[in-house]
XYZ file of C-alpha atoms in Angstrom:
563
model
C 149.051 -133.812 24.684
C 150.685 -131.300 26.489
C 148.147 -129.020 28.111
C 147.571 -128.628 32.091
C 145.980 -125.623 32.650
C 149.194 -124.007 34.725
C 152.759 -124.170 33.971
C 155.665 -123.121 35.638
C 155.546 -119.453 35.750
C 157.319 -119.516 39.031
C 158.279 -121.782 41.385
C 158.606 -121.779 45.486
C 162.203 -120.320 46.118
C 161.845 -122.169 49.245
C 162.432 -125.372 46.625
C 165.903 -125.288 46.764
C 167.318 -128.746 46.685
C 170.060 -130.010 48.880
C 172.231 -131.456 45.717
C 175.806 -132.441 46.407
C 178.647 -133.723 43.889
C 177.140 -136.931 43.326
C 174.000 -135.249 41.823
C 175.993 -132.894 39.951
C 178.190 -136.207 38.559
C 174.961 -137.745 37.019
C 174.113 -134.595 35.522
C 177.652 -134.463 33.613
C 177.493 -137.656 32.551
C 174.394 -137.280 30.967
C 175.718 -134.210 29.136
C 178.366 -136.051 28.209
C 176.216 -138.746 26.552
C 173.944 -136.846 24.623
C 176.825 -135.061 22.599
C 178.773 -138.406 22.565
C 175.513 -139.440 20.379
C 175.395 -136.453 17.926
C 179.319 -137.498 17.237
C 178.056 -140.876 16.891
C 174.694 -140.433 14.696
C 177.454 -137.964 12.508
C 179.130 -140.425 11.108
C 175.970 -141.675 9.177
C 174.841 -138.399 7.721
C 175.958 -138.605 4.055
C 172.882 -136.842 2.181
C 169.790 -134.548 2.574
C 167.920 -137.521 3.687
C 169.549 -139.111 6.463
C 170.183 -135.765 7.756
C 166.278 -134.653 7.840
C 165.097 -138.219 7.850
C 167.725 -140.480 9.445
C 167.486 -142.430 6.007
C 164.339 -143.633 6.690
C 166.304 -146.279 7.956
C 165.464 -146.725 11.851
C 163.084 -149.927 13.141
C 159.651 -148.945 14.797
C 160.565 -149.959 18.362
C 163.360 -146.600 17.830
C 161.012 -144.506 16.770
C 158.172 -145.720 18.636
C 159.453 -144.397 21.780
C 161.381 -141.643 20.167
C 157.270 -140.345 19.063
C 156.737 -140.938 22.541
C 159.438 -139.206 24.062
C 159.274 -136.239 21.855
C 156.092 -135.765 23.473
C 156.855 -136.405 26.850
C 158.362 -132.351 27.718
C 159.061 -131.523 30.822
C 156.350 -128.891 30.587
C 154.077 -132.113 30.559
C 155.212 -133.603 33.373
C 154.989 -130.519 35.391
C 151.694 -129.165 34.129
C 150.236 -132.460 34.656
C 151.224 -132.829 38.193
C 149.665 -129.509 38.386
C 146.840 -130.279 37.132
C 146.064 -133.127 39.095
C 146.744 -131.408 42.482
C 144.192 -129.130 41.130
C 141.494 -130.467 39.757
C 142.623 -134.398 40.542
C 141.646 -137.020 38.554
C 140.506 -135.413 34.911
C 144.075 -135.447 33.971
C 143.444 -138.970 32.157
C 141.137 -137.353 29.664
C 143.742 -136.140 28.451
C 145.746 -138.937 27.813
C 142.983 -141.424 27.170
C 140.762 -139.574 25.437
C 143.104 -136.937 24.436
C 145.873 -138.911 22.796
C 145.117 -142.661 22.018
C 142.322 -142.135 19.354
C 143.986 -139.925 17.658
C 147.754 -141.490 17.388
C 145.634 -145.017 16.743
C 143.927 -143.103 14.039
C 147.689 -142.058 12.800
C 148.977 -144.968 12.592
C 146.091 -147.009 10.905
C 144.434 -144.378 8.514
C 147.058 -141.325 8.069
C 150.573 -142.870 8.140
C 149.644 -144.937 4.621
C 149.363 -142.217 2.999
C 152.461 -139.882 4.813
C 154.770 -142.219 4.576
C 152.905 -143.937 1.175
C 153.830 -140.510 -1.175
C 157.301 -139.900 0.236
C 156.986 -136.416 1.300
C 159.325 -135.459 3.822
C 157.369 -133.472 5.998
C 153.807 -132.675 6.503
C 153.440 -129.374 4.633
C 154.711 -131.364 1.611
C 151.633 -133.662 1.635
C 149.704 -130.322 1.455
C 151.474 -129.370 -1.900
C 150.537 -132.858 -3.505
C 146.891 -132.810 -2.603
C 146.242 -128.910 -2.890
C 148.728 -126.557 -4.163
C 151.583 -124.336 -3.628
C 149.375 -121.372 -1.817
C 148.673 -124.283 1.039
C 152.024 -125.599 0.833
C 153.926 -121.940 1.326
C 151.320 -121.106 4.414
C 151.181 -124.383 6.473
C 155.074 -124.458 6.188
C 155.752 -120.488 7.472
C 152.413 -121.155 9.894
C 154.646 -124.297 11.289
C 157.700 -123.181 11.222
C 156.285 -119.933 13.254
C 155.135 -122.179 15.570
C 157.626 -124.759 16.238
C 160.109 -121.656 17.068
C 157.535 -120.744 19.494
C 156.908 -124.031 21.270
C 160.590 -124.521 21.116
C 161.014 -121.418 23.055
C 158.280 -122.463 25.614
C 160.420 -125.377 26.697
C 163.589 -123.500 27.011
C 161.742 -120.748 29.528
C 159.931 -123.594 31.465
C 163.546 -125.250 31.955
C 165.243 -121.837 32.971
C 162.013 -121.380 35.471
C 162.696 -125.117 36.557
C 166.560 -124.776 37.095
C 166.640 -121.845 39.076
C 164.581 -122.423 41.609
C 165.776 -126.061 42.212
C 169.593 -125.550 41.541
C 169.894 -122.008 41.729
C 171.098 -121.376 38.026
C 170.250 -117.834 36.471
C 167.772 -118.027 33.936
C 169.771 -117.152 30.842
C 172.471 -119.623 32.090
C 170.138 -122.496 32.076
C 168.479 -121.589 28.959
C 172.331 -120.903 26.903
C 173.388 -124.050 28.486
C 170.069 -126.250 27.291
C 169.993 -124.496 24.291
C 173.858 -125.240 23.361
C 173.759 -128.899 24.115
C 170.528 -129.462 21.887
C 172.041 -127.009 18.742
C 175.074 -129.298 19.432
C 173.914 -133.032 18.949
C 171.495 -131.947 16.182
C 174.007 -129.591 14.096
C 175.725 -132.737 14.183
C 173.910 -135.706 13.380
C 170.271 -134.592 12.037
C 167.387 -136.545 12.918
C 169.067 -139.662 13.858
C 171.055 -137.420 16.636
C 168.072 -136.412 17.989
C 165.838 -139.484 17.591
C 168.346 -141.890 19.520
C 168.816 -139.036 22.380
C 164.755 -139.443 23.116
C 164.674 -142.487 23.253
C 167.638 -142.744 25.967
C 165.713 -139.362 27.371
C 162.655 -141.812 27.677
C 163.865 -144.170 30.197
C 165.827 -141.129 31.874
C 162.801 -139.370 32.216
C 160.729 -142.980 33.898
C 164.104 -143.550 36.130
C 163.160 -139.731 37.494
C 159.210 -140.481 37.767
C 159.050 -143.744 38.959
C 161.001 -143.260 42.540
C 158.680 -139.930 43.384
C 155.525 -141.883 42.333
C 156.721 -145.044 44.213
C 157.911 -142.997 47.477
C 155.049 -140.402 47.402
C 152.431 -143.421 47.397
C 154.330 -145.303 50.010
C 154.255 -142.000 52.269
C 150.260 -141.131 52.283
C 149.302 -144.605 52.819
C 148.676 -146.538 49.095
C 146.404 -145.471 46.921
C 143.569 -146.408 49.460
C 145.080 -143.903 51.398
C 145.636 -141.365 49.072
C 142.077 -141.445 48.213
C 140.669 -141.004 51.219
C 142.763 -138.240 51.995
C 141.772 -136.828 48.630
C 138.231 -137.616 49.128
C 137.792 -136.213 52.624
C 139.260 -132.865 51.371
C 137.758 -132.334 47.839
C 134.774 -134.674 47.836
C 134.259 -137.753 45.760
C 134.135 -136.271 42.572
C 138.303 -135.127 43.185
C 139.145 -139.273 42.088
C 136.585 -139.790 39.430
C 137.080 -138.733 35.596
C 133.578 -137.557 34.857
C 132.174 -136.406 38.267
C 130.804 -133.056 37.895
C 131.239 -133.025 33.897
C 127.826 -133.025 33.361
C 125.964 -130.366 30.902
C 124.832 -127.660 33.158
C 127.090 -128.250 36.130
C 129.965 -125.904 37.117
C 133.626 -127.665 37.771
C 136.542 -125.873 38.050
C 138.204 -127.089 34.521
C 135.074 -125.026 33.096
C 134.532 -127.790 30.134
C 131.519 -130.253 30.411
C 131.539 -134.419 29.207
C 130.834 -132.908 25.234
C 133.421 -130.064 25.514
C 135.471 -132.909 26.812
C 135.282 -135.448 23.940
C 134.675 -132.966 21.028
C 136.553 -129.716 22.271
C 139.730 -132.425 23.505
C 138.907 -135.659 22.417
C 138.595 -134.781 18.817
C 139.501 -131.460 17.765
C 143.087 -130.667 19.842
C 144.130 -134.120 19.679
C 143.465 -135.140 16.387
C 144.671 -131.973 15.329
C 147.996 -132.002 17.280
C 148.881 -135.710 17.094
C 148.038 -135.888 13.720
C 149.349 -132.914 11.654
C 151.846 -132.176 14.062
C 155.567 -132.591 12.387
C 157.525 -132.709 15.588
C 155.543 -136.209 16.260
C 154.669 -137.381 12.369
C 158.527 -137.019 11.811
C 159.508 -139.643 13.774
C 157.022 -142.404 12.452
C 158.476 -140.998 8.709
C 161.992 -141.994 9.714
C 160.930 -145.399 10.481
C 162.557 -147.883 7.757
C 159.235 -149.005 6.114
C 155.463 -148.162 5.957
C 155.172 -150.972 8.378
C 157.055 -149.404 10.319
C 156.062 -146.146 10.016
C 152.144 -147.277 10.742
C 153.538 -148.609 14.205
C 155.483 -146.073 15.242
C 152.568 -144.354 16.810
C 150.541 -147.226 17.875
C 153.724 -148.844 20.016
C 153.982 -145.179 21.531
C 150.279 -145.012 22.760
C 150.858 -148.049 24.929
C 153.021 -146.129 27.132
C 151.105 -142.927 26.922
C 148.007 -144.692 28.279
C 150.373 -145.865 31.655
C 152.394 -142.588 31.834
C 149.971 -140.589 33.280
C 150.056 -142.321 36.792
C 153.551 -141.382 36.529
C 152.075 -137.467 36.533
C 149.039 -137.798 37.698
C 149.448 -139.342 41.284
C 152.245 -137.293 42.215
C 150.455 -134.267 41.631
C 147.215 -135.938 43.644
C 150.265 -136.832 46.567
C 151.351 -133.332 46.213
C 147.459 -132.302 47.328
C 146.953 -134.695 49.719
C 150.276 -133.868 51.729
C 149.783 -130.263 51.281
C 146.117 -129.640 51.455
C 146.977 -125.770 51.052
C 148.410 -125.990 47.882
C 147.992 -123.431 45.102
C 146.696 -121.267 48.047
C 147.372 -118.020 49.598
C 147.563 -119.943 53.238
C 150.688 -122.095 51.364
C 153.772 -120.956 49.820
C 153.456 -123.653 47.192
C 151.921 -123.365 43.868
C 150.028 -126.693 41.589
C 153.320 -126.209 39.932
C 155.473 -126.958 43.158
C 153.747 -130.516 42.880
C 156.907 -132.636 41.761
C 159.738 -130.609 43.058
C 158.148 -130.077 46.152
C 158.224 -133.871 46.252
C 161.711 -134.303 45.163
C 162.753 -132.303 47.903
C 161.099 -134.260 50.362
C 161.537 -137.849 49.284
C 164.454 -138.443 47.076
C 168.479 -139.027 48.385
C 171.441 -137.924 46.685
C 171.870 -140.028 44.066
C 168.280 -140.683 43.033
C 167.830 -136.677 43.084
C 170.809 -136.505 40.792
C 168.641 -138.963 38.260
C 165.729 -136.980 39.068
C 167.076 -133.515 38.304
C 168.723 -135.244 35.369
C 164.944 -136.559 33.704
C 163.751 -133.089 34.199
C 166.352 -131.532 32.132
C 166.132 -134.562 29.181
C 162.143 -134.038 29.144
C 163.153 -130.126 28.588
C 165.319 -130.884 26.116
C 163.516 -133.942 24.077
C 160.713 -131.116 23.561
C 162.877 -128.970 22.365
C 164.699 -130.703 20.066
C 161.633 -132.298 18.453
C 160.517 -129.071 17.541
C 163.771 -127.775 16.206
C 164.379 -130.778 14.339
C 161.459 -130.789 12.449
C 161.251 -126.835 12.194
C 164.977 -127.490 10.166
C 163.439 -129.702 7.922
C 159.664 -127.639 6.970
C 162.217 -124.646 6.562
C 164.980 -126.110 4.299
C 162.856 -128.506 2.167
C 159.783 -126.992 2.092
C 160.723 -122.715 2.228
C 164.224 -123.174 0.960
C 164.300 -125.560 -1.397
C 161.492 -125.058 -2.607
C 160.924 -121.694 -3.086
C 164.112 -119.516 -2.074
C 166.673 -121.691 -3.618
C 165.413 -124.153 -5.615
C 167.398 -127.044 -7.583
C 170.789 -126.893 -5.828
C 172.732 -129.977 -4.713
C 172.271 -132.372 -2.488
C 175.257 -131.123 -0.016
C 174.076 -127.606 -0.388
C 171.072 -128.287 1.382
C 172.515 -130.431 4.269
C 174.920 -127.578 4.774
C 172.105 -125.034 4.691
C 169.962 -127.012 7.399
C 172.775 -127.120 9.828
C 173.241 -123.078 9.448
C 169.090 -123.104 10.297
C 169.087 -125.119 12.916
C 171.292 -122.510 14.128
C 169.015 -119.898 13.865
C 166.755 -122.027 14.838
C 167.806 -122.590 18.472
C 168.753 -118.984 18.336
C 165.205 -117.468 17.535
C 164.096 -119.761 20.564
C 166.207 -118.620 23.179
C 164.482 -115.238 21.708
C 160.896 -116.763 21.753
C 162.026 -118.208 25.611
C 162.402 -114.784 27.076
C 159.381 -113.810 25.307
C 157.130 -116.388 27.159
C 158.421 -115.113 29.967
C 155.826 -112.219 29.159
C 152.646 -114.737 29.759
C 151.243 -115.372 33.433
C 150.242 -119.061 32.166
C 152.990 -120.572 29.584
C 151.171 -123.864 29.253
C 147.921 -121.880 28.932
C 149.804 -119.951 26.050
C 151.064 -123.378 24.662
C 148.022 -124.712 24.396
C 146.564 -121.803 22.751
C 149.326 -122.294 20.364
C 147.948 -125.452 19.260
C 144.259 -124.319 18.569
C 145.859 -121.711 16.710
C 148.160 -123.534 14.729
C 147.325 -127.661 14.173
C 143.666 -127.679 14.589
C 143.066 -125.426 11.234
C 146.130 -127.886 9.601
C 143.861 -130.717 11.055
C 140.448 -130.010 8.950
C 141.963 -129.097 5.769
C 144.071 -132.876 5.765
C 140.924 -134.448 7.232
C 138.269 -132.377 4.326
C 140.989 -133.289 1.734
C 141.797 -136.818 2.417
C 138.106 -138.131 2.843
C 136.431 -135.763 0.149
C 138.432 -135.874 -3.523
C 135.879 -132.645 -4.694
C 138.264 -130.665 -2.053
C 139.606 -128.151 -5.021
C 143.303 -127.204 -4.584
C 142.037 -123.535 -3.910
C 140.324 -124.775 -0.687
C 143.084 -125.996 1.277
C 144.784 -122.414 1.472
C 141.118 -120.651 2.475
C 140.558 -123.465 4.548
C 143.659 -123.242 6.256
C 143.382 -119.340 6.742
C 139.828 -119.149 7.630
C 140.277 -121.813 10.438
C 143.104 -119.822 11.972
C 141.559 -116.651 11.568
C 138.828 -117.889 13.495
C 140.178 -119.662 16.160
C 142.317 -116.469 16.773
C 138.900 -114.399 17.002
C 137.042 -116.692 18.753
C 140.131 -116.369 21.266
C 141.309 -112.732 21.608
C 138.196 -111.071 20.551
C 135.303 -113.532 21.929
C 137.294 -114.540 25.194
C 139.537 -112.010 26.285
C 136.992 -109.045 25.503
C 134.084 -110.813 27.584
C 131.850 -111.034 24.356
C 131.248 -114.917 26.063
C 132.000 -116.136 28.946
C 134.080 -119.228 29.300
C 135.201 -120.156 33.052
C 139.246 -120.905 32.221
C 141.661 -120.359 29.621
C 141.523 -124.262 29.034
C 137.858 -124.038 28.388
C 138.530 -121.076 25.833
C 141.208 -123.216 24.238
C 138.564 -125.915 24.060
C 136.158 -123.440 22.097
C 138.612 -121.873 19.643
C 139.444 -125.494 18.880
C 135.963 -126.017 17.649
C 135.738 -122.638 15.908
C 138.597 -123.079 14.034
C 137.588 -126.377 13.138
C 134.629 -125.763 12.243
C 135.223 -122.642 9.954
C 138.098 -124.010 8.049
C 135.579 -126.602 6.832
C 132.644 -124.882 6.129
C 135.215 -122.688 3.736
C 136.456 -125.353 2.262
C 133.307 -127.141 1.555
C 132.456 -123.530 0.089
C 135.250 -122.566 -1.925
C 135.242 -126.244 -3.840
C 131.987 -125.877 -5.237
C 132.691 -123.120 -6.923
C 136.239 -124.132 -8.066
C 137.521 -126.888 -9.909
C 138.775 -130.093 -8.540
C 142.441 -131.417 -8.808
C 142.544 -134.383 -11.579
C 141.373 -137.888 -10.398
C 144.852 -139.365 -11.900
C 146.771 -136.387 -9.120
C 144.949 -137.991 -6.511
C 146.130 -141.118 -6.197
C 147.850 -142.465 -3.105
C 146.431 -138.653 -1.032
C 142.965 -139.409 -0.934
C 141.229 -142.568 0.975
C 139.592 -145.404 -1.625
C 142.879 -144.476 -3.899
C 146.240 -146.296 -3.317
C 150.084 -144.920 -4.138
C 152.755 -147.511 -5.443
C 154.463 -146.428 -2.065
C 151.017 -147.884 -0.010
C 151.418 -151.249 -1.838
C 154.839 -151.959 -0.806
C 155.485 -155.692 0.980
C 155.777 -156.667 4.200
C 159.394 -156.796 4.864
C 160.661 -160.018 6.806
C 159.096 -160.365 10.259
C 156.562 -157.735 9.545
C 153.764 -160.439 8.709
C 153.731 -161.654 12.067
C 150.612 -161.293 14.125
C 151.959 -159.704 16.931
C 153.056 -156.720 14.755
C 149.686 -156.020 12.974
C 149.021 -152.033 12.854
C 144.962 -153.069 13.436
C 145.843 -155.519 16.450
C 148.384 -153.043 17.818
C 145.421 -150.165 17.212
C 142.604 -151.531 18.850
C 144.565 -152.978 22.015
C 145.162 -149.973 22.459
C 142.630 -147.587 22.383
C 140.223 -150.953 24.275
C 142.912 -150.731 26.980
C 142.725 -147.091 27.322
C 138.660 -147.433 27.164
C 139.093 -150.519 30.301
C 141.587 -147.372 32.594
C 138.438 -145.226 32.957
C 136.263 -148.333 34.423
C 138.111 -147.541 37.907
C 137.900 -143.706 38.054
C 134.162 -143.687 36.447
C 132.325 -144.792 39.832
């Protein structure tokens, strides 16, 4: 999940890299090969589906990392870094407590009955189990956000490229914002699907050198924790030191705001009700498929974070100034400041190069799937209803258009926070968490009346939106950091959208037992029943096998960094 407490709101000017032709030659050929796909992935978009959908056509390893990928923004990779040369070590929580549950619980509980009822986006599985009220709000509340997210990576890129190549902001954001409206205008989903997953291992060739080089220079990791430990105490290389109810740490969240405020709420709510991620499994060729889309992407989410992480705690040990007034770099400096210093022409190029593809697999994610909510679930739906097939591929090429348009809007506008990633993650308590309890109250409880879903849905936004601008910013309670406010409205919102819903059902009537089938868990959906296809059967691939492997390696990570 995507939410270190600072984000690139600036960066050193003194970051300037020395890049030379050679650099700038791996950077056009990488331009060259994203739109090279979209002509490609054109070719195969012949209806409505394969357009918002690729078909539903692609095998799991594709989408797997695609999930993955989409995830993997650059604002991520910065914010992370960031937030481990601040505040060291609890950056795993939120990766293994943060992310692995809940995409395990995805793939093994929620994807059956996504991908089971053939809706083609998650607001449509709201229209099945409640009614049009939900539908119509969790699409516009989606939509609203995905512009908004969208936007978030395009000003964090701008912020990015100027200070390390020197690019004016609006150039760098036209120029990202072109290249992604290009390859998705042109080939849908599929476009943008086989673009993250070649932006995956672009984005590990740019990691991997910095981590390697950056260990290599402070002495291992024996010497980067001593380092560490000799300037920020013990408790800078430990997960859980200082997290204790009562005691003060600078992330301002204790172990129980930690597993419940994080562990539960956010990423539960964001991994699994968040389209830009559920798209990708729904693409995937099979419910088979589908189910391990997510659970092959969690085994690399539980290893990327020492791609993040320790050059962020390299960052602090080389610099023991940072984020200081006595240094002119900033947590967010963390990477480029060690691109600068370690990397050769060549390997900066590829660097440079992952940056910009983690910008722009964020992006596109969220523009992808903010097409589809919008044509099939605003357009189609309600606007213009019961047009042909064409009409509607046609119509969600013109919105992705506006689309990528209202987000080079939305970029300039985050240029109005002090703390984008702070503001991103806000976005997400606002927006997924209340999405979150009304599918988690209507999929385990079949008395959830339609009426509740909408209420529910309101109420927990509502709430979450108090709890943050009224509660936090006005000093009614006082919460140490943004992050631990974030943490809070998560619960609030949470925790109001289900109360309401529990509320409104009892004194409303329930949707049909025969409607439920296939939406609620204990009933089944002639889509959930479907067979194995060939190969599928094999032990290896078994969602359960692939879910519990993962979340017990996660669980064995935090044996070295609990002592």
């Amino acid at each position: 999940m995507q939410t270190p407490p600072y984000a690139p709101t600036f960066l050193a000017a003194e970051l300037r890299l020395p890049t030379n032709w050679l650099d700038y030659t791996i950077l056009a050929i990488y331009f060259v090969v994203v739109l090279g796909i979209g002509l490609a992935a054109r070719r195969s978009v012949k209806t409505s589906l394969d357009f918002f959908l690729s078909g539903r056509s692609l095998p799991a390893w594709i989408t797997g990392l695609a999930f993955i990928s989409a995830n993997l923004a650059a604002t991520e990779i910065l914010g992370m870094a960031a937030n481990s040369a601040q505040y060291g070590a609890y950056t795993v929580h939120w990766y293994w407590i943060g992310a692995i549950p809940a995409m395990v619980f995805l793939g093994l509980v929620m994807m059956p009955f996504y991908y089971g009822s053939k809706v083609r986006s998650v607001p449509e599985f709201l229209l099945l189990r409640f009614d049009k009220a939900a539908h119509l709000l969790s699409s516009a509340l989606f939509a609203f956000a995905a512009v908004l997210i969208a936007g978030v990576n395009l000003y964090a890129l701008a912020l990015v490229v100027e200070a390390l190549l020197g690019w004016p902001k609006w150039v760098a954001i036209l120029v990202a914002g072109a290249l992604v409206l290009g390859y998705i205008t042109l080939g849908g989903l599929s476009s943008a699907i086989y673009n993250e997953v070649l932006q995956f291992f672009v984005i590990l060739a740019a990691l991997i050198p910095i981590t390697v080089l950056g260990l290599k220079k402070v002495g291992g990791w024996d010497g980067l924790t001593d380092k560490l430990t000799a300037q920020h105490g013990a408790d800078f290389t430990t997960a859980w030191g200082g997290t204790g109810i009562g005691h003060a740490n600078p992330l301002g969240a204790n172990w129980l705001t930690i597993v419940l405020g994080l562990g539960f709420v956010l990423s539960f709510g964001y991994w699994t009700t968040n389209f830009a991620e559920v798209q990708r499994a729904l693409s995937a060729k099979n419910l088979s498929a589908g189910q391990r889309t997510p659970l092959i992407a969690a085994f690399p989410k539980i290893f990327i974070v020492f791609l993040v992480m320790i050059p962020g705690l390299v960052a602090a040990a080389l610099v023991p100034t940072i984020g200081t007034k006595k240094s002119g770099l900033q947590y967010n400096d963390a990477i480029p400041y060690l691109m600068q210093e370690l990397l050769p022409n060549g390997v900066l190029g590829i660097a440079v190069t992952g940056l910009l593809a983690a910008f722009m697999a964020g992006m596109a994610a969220n523009v992808s799937s903010f097409n589809t909510v919008f044509t099939n679930d605003i357009w189609a739906k309600y606007a213009v209803p019961g047009r042909e097939d064409g009409y509607y591929v046609r119509f969600g090429r013109l919105i992705t258009v506006i689309g990528v348009c209202a987000s080079i809007g939305t970029a300039f506008l985050a240029s109005s926070f002090s703390n984008i990633m702070s503001y991103l993650q806000t976005l997400f308590s606002f927006f997924n968490v209340p999405m979150f309890v009304v599918f988690i109250v209507g999929m385990f409880w079949k008395r959830a009346s339609a009426k509740s879903g909408f209420w529910g849905l309101l109420a927990g936004t509502t709430a979450a939106m108090i709890n943050y601008f009224v509660f936090y910013k006005k000093g009614v309670i006082s919460i140490p950091s943004d992050q631990g406010a974030n943490f809070v409205s998560a619960i609030a919102g949470f925790v109001a959208g289900a109360v309401v819903m529990i509320a409104v059902s009892l004194f409303t009537k329930p949707k049909p037992a025969q409607e439920l089938q296939g939406l609620v868990y204990g009933t089944r959906s002639p889509g959930m029943s479907e067979p194995p296809a060939e190969g599928d059967d094999a032990w290896y691939r078994k969602p359960a096998l692939l879910g519990w492997g993962a979340v017990v390696l996660a669980a064995a990570c935090y044996i070295p960094f609990s002592f």
